[in-house]
CSV table of C-alpha atoms and ligand atoms in Angstrom, one decimal:
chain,number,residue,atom,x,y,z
A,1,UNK,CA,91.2,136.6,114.0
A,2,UNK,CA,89.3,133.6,113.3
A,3,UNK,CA,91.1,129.5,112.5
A,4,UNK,CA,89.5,130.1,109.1
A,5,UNK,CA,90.6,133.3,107.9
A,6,UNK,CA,94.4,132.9,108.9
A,7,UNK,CA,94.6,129.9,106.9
A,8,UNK,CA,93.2,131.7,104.0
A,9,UNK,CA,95.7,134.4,104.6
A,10,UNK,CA,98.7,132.1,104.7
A,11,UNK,CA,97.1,129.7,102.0
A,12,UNK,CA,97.8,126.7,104.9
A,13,UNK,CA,96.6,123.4,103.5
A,14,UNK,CA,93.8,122.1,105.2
A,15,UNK,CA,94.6,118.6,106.3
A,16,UNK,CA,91.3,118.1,108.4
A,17,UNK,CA,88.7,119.4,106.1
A,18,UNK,CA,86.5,122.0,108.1
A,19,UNK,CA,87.3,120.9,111.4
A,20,UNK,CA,87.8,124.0,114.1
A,21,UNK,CA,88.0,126.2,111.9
A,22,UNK,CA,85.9,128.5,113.8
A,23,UNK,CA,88.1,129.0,116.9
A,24,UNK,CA,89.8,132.6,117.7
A,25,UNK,CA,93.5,133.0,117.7
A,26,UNK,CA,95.1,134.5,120.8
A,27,UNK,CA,98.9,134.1,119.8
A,28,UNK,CA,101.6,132.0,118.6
A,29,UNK,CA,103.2,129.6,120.3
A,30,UNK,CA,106.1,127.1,118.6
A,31,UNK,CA,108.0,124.0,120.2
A,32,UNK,CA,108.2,120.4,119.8
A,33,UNK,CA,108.7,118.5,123.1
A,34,UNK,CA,104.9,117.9,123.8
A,35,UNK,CA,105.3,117.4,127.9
A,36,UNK,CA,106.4,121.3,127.5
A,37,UNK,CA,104.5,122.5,125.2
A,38,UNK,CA,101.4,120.9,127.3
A,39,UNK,CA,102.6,123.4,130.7
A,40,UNK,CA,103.5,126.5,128.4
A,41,UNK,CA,100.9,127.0,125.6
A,42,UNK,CA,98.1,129.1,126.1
A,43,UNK,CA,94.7,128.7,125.4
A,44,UNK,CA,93.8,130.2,121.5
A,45,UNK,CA,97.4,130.1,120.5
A,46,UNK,CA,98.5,128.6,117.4
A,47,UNK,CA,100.4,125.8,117.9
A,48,UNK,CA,103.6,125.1,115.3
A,49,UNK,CA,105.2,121.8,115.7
A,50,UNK,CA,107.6,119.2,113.3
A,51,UNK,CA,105.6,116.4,115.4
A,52,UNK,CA,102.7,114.7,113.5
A,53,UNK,CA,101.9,111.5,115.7
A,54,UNK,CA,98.6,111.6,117.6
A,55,UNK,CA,99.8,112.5,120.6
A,56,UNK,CA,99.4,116.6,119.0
A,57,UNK,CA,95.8,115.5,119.1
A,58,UNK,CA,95.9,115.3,123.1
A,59,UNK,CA,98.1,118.0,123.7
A,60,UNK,CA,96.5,120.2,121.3
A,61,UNK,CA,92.5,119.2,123.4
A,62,UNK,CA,94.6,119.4,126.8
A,63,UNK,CA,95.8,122.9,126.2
A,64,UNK,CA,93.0,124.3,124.1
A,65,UNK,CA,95.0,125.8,121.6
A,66,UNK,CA,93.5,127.1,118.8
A,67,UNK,CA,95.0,124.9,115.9
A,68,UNK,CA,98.3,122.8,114.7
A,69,UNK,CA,100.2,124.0,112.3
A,70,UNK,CA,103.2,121.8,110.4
A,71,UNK,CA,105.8,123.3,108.9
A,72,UNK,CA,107.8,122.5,105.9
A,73,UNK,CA,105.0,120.5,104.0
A,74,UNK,CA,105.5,117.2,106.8
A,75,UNK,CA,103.2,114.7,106.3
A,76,UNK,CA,100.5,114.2,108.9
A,77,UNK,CA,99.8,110.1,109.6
A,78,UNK,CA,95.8,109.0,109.0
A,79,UNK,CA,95.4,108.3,112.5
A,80,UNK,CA,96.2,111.6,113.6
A,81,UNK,CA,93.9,113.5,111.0
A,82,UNK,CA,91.4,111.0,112.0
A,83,UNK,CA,91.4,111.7,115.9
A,84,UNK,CA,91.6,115.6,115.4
A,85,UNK,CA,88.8,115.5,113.6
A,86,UNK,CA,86.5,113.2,115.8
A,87,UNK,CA,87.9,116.3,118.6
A,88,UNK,CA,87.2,119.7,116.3
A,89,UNK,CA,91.1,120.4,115.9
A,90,UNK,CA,92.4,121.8,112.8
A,91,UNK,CA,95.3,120.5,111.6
A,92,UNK,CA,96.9,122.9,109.0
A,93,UNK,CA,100.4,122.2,106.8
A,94,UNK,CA,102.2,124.7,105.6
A,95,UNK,CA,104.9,124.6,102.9
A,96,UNK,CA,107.5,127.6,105.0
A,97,UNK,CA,109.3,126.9,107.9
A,98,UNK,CA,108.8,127.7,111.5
A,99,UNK,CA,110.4,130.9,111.2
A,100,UNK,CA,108.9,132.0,108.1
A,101,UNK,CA,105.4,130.9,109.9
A,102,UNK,CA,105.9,133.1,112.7
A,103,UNK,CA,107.0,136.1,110.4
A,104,UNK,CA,104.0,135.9,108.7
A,105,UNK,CA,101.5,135.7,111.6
A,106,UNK,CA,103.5,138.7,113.5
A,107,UNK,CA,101.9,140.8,110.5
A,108,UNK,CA,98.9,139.4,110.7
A,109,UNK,CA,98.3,139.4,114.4
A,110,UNK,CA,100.8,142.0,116.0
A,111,UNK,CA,103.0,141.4,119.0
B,1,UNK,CA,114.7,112.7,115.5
B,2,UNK,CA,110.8,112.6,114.6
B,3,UNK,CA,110.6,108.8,114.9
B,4,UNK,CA,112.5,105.6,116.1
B,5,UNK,CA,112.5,104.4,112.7
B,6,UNK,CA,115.2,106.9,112.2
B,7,UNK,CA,117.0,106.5,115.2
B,8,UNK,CA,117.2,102.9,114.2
B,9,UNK,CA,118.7,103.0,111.0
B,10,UNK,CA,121.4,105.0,112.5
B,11,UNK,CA,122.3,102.4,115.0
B,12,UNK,CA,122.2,100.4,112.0
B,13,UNK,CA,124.4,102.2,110.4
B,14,UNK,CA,127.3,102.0,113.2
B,15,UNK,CA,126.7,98.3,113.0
B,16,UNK,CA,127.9,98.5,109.3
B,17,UNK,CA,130.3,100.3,109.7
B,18,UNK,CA,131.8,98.2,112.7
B,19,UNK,CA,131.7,95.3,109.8
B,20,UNK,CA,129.2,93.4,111.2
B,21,UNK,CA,127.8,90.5,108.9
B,22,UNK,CA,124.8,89.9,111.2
B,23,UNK,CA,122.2,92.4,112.4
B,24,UNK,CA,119.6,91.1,114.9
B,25,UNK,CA,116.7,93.6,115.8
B,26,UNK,CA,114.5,93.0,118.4
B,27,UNK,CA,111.5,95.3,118.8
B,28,UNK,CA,109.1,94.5,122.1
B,29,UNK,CA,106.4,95.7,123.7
B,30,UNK,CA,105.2,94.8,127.2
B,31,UNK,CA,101.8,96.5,127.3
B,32,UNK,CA,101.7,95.4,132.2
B,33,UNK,CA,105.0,97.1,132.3
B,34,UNK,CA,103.8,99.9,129.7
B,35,UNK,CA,107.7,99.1,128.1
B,36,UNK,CA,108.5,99.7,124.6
B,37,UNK,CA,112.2,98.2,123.7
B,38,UNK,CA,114.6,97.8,121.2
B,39,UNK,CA,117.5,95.7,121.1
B,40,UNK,CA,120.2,95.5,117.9
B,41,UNK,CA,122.9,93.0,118.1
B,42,UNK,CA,125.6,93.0,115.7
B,43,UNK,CA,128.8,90.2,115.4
B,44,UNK,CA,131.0,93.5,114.3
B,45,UNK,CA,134.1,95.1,115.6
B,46,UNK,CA,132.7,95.3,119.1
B,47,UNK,CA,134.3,98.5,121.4
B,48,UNK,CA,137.2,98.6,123.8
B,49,UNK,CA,136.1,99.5,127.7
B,50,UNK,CA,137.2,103.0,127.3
B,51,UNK,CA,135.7,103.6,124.0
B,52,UNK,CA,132.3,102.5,125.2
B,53,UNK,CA,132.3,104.6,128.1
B,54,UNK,CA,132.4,107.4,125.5
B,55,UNK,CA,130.3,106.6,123.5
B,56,UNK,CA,127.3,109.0,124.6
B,57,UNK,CA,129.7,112.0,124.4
B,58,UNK,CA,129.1,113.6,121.1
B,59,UNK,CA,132.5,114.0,120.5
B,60,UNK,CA,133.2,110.9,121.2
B,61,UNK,CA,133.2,109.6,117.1
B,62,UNK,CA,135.8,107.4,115.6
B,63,UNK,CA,134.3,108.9,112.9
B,64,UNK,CA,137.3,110.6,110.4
B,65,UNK,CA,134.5,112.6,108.1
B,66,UNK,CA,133.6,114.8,111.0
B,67,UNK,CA,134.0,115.7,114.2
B,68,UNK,CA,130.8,115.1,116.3
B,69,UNK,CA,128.9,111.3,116.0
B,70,UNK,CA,125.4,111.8,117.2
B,71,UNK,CA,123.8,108.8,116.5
B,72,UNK,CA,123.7,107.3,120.2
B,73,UNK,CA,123.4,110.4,122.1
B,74,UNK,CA,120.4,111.5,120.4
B,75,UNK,CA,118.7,108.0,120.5
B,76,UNK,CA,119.5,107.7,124.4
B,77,UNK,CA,118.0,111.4,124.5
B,78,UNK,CA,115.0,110.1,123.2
B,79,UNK,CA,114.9,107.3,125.2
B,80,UNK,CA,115.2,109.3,128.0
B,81,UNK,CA,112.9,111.7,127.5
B,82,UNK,CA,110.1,109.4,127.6
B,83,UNK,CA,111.3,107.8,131.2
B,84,UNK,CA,113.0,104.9,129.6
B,85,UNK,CA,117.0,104.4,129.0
B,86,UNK,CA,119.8,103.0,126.6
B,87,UNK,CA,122.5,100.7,127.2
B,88,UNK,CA,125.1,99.2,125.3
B,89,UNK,CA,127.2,96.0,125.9
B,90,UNK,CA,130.0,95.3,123.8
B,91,UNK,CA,132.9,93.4,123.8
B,92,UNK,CA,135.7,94.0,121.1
B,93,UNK,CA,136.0,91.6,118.2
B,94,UNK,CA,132.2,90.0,119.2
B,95,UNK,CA,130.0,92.7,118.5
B,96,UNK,CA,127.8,95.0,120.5
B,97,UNK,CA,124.0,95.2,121.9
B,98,UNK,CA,122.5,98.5,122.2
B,99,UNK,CA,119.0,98.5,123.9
B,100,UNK,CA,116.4,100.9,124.4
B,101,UNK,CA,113.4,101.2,126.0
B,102,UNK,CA,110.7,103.7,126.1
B,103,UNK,CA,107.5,104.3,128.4
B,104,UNK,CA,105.1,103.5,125.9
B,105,UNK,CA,102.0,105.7,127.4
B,106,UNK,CA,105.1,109.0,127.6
B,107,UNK,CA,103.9,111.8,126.0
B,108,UNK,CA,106.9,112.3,124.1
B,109,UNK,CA,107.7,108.5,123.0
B,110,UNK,CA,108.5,108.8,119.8
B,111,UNK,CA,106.3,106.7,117.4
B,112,UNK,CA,108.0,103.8,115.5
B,113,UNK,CA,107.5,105.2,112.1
B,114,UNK,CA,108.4,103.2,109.1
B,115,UNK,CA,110.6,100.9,110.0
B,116,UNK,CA,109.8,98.4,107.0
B,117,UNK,CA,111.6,101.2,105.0
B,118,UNK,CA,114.4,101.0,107.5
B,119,UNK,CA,115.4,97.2,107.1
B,120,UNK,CA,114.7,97.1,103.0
B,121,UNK,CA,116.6,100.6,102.9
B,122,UNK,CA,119.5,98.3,104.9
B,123,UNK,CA,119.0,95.1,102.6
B,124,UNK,CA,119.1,97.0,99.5
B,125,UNK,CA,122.3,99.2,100.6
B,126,UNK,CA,123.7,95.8,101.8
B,127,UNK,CA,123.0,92.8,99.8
B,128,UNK,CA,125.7,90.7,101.3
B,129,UNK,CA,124.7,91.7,105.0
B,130,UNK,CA,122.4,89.2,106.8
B,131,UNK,CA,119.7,91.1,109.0
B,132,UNK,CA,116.8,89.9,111.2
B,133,UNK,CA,113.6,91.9,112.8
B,134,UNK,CA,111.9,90.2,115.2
B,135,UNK,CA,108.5,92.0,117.0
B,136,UNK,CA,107.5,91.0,120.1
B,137,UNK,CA,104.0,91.9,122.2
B,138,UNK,CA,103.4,90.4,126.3
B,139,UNK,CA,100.1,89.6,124.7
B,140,UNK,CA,101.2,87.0,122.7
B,141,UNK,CA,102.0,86.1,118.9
B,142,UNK,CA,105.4,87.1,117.5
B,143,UNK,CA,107.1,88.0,114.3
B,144,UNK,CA,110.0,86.8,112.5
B,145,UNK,CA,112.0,87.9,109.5
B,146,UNK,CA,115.2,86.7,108.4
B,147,UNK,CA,117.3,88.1,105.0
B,148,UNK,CA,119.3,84.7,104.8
B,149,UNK,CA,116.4,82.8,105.1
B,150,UNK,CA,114.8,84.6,102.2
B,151,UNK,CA,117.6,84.0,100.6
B,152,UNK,CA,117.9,80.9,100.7
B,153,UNK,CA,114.2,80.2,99.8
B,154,UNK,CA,114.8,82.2,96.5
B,155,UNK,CA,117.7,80.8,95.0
B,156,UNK,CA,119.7,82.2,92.2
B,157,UNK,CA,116.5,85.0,92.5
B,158,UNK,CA,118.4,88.3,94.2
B,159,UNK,CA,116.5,89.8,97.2
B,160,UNK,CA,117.0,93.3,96.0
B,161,UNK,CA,114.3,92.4,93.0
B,162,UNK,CA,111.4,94.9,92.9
B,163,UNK,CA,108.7,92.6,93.7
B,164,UNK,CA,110.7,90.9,96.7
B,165,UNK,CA,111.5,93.8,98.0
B,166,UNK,CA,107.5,95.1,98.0
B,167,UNK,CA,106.7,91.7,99.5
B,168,UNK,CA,109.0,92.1,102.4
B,169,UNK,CA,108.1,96.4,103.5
B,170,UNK,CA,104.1,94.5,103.3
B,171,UNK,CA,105.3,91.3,105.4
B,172,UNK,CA,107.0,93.6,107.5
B,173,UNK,CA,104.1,96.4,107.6
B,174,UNK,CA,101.7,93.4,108.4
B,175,UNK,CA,103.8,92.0,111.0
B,176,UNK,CA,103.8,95.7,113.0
B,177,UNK,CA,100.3,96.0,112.5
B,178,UNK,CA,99.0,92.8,114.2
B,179,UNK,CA,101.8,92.9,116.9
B,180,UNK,CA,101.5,96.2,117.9
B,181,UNK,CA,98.0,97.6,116.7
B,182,UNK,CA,96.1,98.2,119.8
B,183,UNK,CA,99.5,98.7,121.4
B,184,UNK,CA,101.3,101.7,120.5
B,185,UNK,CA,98.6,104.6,119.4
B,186,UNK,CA,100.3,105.5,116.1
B,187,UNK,CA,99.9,102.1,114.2
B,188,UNK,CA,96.5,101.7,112.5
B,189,UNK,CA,95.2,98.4,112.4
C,201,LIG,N1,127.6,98.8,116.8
C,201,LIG,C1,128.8,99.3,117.0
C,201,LIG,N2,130.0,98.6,116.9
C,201,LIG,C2,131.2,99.2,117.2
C,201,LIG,N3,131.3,100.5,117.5
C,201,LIG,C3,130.3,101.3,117.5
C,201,LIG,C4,128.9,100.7,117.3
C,201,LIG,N4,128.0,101.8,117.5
C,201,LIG,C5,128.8,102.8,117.8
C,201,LIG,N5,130.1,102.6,117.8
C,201,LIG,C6,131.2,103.6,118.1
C,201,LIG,O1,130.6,104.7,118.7
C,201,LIG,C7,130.9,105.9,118.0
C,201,LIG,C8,129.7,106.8,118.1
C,201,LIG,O2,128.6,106.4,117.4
C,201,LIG,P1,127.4,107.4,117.0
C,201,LIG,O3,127.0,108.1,118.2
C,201,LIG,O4,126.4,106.7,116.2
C,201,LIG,O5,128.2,108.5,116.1
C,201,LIG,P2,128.9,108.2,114.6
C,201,LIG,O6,128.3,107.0,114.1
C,201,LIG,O7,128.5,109.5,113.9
C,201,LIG,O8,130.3,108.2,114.9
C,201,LIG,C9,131.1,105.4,116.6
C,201,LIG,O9,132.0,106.3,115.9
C,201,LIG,C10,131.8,104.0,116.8
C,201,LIG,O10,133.2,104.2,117.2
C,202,LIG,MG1,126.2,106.6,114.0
């Protein structure tokens, strides 16, 4: 499944306009402490994190994951909408919880 | 804690309730050493030896409400997490210093936030309390706010008015933006 059509399924607000949309999602893959998250996600994954500053931006291009996804309607900062943009990463805001993302996207993309 | 903002108006908050009258916060950067610190100094109750050797235990509060005080051991947590440490000096019946720096350049320093909500959030919740900010870059230029010397400039006019207290979060947001824009990759300039 594509960027685009998962956050049509889970109505995710779009917080970067059209950016990387497009990519394919592998899996799911959920934690805040970025220096971990940067040795443990997988390329294609989603990405859910509480963190919003810019440093997503980087860990997000380092590890190739498919998209970020904040939970609990968190406000993203300009500068970090601005440099995921300028690097074709969607940034996506959701108004459930971690948990309650994960549930969902376990229907929609299995194990 | 998603930002230091947070983390500062906790230390805050033990400097209140420690019945300090005077809050000094000192926020630096030191772009050679790639150092981001923070210093608060409070005159309040100060800490006995044995107390402050406690202090990062989490069950370590003098707190009566409940039974775990967090405030300091998360802060050094995230200190320590991106490569940089806290300390606190106190001395009982002076007051206390807790300081912490940060790796500016770590992945996982924390970005300051908003910390012009933190000090009017303080100002408003404590008219009577007199609190400084002072921000600090190697470059050069500095910045300096003082509650008493606002007051003092306005009179019989309270500093918890609406307008004084939107000029100070802008002075405030100003002051972090030309200190630290350029600096620290979450302020934009
Ligand atoms: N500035 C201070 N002055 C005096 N005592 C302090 C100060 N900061 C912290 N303490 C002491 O350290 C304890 C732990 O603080 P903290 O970790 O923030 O937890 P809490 O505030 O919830 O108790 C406080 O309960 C207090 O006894
Ligand atoms: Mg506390």
């Amino acid at each position: 499944m594509k960027v685009k059509e998962f956050a049509e399924k889970l109505e995710l607000k779009r917080l970067t306009g059209e950016s990387g949309l497009d990519k394919e999602i592998t899996g799911v893959y959920a934690c805040d402490l970025l220096s971990w998250v940067m040795s443990h996600a997988v390329k294609g994954n989603i990405w859910i994190t509480v963190i919003t500053n810019i440093n997503i931006v980087a860990v997000a291009v380092l590890t190739e994951v498919s998209c970020i996804i904040v939970p609990e309607g968190l406000k993203v900062e300009n500068v970090t909408i601005k440099k995921a943009q300028q690097q074709g990463i969607a940034i996506l805001s959701s108004s459930m919880d971690t948990y309650g993302i994960c549930c969902r996207a376990y229907t929609l993309l299995g194990k | 804690m998603r930002d230091l903002s947070l983390h500062l108006m906790d230390i805050l908050q033990n400097s209140i309730a420690a019945k300090a009258s005077k809050i000094s916060v000192f926020i630096y950067t030191d772009t050679v050493q790639d150092e981001l610190r923070i210093v608060v100094e409070d005159n309040g109750m100060g800490m006995e030896p044995e107390q402050l050797d406690l202090v990062a235990d989490p069950f370590a509060t003098s707190r009566s409400s409940r039974e775990v005080g967090l405030g300091i051991p998360l802060f050094k947590a995230s200190a320590e997490r991106a490569s940089g440490c806290l300390t606190i000096e106190s001395m009982k019946g002076k007051g206390t210093i807790v300081t912490a720096t940060f790796k500016i350049s770590h992945i996982d320093r924390l970005p300051l936030g908003n910390v012009a909500e933190t000090m009017v959030h303080v100002i408003l919740s404590n008219p009577q309390l007199e609190v400084e900010l002072t921000l600090h870059d190697s470059r050069d230029g500095s910045f300096h706010f003082s509650s008493a010397y606002i007051n003092e400039m306005l009179g019989e006019v309270s500093i918890s008015d609406y307008e004084i207290i939107t000029w100070i979060r802008d002075y405030i947001d100003e002051g972090i933006k030309s200190n630290f824009g350029g600096v620290l990759n979450e302020i934009d300039y």
